[in-house]
Short mmCIF file of C-alpha atoms in Angstrom, two decimals:
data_model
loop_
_atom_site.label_atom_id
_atom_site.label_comp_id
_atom_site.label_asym_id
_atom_site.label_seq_id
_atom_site.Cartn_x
_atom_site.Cartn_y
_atom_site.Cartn_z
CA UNK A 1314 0.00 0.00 0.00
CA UNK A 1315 2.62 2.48 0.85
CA UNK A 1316 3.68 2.64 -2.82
CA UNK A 1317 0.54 3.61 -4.27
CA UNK A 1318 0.68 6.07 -1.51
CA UNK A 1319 4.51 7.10 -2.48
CA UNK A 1320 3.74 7.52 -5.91
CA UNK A 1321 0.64 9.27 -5.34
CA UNK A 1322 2.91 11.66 -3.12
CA UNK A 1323 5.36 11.91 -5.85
CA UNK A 1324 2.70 13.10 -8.95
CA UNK A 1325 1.60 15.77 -6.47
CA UNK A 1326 4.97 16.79 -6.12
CA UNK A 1327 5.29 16.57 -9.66
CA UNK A 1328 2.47 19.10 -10.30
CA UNK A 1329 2.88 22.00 -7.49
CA UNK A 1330 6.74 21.92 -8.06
CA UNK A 1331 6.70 21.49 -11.46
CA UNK A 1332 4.20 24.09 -12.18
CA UNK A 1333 5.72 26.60 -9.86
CA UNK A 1334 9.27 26.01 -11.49
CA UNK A 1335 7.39 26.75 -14.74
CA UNK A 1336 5.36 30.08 -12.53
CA UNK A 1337 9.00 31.53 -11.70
CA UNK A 1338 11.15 30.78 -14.66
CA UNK A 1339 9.01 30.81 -17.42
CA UNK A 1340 6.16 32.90 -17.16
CA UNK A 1341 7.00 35.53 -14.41
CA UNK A 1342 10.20 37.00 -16.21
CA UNK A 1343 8.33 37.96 -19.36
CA UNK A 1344 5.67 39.50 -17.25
CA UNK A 1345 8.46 41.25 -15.02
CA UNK A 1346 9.59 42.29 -18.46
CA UNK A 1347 6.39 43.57 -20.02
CA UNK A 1348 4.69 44.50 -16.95
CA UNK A 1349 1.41 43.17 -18.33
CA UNK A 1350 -0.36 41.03 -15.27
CA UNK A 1351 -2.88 39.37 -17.61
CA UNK A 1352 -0.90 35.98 -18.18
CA UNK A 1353 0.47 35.90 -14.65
CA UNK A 1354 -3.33 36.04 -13.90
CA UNK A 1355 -4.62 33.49 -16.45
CA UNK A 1356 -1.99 30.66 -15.68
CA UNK A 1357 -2.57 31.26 -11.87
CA UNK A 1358 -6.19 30.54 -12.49
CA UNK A 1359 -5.45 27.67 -14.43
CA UNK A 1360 -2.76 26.25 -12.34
CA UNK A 1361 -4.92 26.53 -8.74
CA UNK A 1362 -7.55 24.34 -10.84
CA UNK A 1363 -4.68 21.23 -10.47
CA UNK A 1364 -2.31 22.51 -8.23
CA UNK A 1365 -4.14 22.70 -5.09
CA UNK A 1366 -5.91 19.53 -5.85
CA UNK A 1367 -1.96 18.09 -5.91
CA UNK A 1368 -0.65 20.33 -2.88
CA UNK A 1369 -3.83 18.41 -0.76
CA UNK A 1370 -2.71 15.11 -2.01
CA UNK A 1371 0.57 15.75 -1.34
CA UNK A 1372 -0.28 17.34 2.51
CA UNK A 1373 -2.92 13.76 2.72
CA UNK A 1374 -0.65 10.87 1.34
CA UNK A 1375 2.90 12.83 2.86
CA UNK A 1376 0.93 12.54 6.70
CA UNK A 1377 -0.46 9.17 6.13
CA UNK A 1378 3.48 8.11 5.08
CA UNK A 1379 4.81 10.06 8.31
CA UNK A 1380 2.19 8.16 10.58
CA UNK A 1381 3.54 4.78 8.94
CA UNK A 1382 7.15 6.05 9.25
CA UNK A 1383 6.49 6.80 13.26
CA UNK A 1384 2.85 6.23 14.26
CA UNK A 1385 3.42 8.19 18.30
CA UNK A 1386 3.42 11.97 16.32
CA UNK A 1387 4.53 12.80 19.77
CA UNK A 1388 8.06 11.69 17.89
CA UNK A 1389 7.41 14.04 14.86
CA UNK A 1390 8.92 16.74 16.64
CA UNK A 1391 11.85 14.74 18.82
CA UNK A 1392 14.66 15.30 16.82
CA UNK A 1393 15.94 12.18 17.73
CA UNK A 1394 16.89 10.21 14.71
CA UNK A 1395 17.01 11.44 10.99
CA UNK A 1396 12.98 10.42 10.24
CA UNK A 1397 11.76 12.56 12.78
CA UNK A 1398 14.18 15.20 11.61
CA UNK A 1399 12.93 14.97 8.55
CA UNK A 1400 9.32 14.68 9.37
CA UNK A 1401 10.07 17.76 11.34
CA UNK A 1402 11.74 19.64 7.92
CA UNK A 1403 8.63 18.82 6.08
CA UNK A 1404 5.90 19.83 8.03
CA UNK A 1405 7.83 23.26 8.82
CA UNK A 1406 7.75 23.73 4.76
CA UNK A 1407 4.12 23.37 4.59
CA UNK A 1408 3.61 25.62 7.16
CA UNK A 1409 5.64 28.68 5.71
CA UNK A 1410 3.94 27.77 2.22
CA UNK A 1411 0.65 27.99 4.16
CA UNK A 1412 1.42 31.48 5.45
CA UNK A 1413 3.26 32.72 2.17
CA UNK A 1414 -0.12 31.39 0.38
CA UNK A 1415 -2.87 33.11 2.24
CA UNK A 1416 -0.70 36.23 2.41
CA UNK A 1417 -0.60 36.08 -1.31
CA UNK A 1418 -4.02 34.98 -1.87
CA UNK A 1419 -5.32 37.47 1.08
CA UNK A 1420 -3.56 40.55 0.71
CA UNK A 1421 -1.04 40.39 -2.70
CA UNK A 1422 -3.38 39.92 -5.40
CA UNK A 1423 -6.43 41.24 -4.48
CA UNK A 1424 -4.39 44.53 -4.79
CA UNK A 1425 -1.88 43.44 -7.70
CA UNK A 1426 -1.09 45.70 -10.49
CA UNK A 1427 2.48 46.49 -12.26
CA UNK A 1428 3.31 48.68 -9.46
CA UNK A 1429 2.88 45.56 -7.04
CA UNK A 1430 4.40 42.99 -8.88
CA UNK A 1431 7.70 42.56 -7.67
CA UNK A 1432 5.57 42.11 -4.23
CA UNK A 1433 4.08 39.10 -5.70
CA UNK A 1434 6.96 38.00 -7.70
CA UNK A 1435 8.71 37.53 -3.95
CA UNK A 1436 5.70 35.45 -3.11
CA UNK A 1437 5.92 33.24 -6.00
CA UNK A 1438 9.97 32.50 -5.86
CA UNK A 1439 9.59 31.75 -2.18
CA UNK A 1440 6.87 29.16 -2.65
CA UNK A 1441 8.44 27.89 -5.67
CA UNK A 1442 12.43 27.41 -3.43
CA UNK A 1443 10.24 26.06 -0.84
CA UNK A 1444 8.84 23.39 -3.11
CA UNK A 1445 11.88 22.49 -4.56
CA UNK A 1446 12.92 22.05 -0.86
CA UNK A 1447 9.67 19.93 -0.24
CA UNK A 1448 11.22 17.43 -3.44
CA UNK A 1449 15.16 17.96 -1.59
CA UNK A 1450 14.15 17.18 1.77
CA UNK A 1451 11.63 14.18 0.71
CA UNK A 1452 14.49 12.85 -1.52
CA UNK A 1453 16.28 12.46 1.82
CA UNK A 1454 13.79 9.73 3.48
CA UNK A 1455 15.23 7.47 0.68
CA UNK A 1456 19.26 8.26 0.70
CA UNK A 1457 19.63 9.65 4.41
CA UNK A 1458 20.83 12.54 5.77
CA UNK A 1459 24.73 11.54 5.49
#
């Protein structure tokens, strides 16, 4: 079971990093460029359509493979051996991509224009290094932290 679960966890991470990566090198310098907001706009749209779907399976299937890794959570936050380290590493990257994501959601682009953009460009390369760190740090359950 916990490879269905794995690779479930892995095509999430395959969607929310690989369509931020896309977000902050692609799309975001030629709107930096042109200051035009329109396609930042239209791929965000289309993005959240899959992208939170994948960031929810990634949050459900990465928990239920923690629990299985250490059922006590109690031991999440021990520090004691390189799983609950890494555990630990994980679910403090959610929880800065929570707060950079209602920040952005709440209080970037409700007021984003050209003059505001480099605001929400910020946003989007911090969520994007932090889910490149989400792929780093999940790499590590399989090769260790040595």
């Amino acid at each position: 079971m916990i490879n269905y679960v794995l690779v479930a966890h892995l095509l999430g991470a395959a969607v929310w990093t690989g369509g931020h990566l896309i977000l902050a090198i692609v799309i975001l310098p030629r709107v930096l460029k042109s200051r035009d907001i329109s396609s930042l706009i239209t791929f965000e749209s289309q993005f959240e359509k899959i992208g939170m779907p994948a960031l929810i399976l990634q949050i459900l299937t990465g928990l239920w493979m923690a629990h299985s890794l250490l059922p006590d959570l109690s031991t999440w936050f021990a520090l004691t051996n390189d799983i609950s380290l890494l555990i630990s590493l994980k679910l403090i990257l959610l929880f800065t991509t929570f707060l950079i994501a209602l920040h952005a959601r709440f209080r970037v682009i409700p007021t984003l224009r050209p003059e505001t953009l480099n605001w929400f460009a910020a946003h989007i390369f911090s969520v994007t290094a932090l889910s490149v760190g989400f792929v780093i740090v999940g790499s590590l359950f399989r090769t260790g932290l040595s």
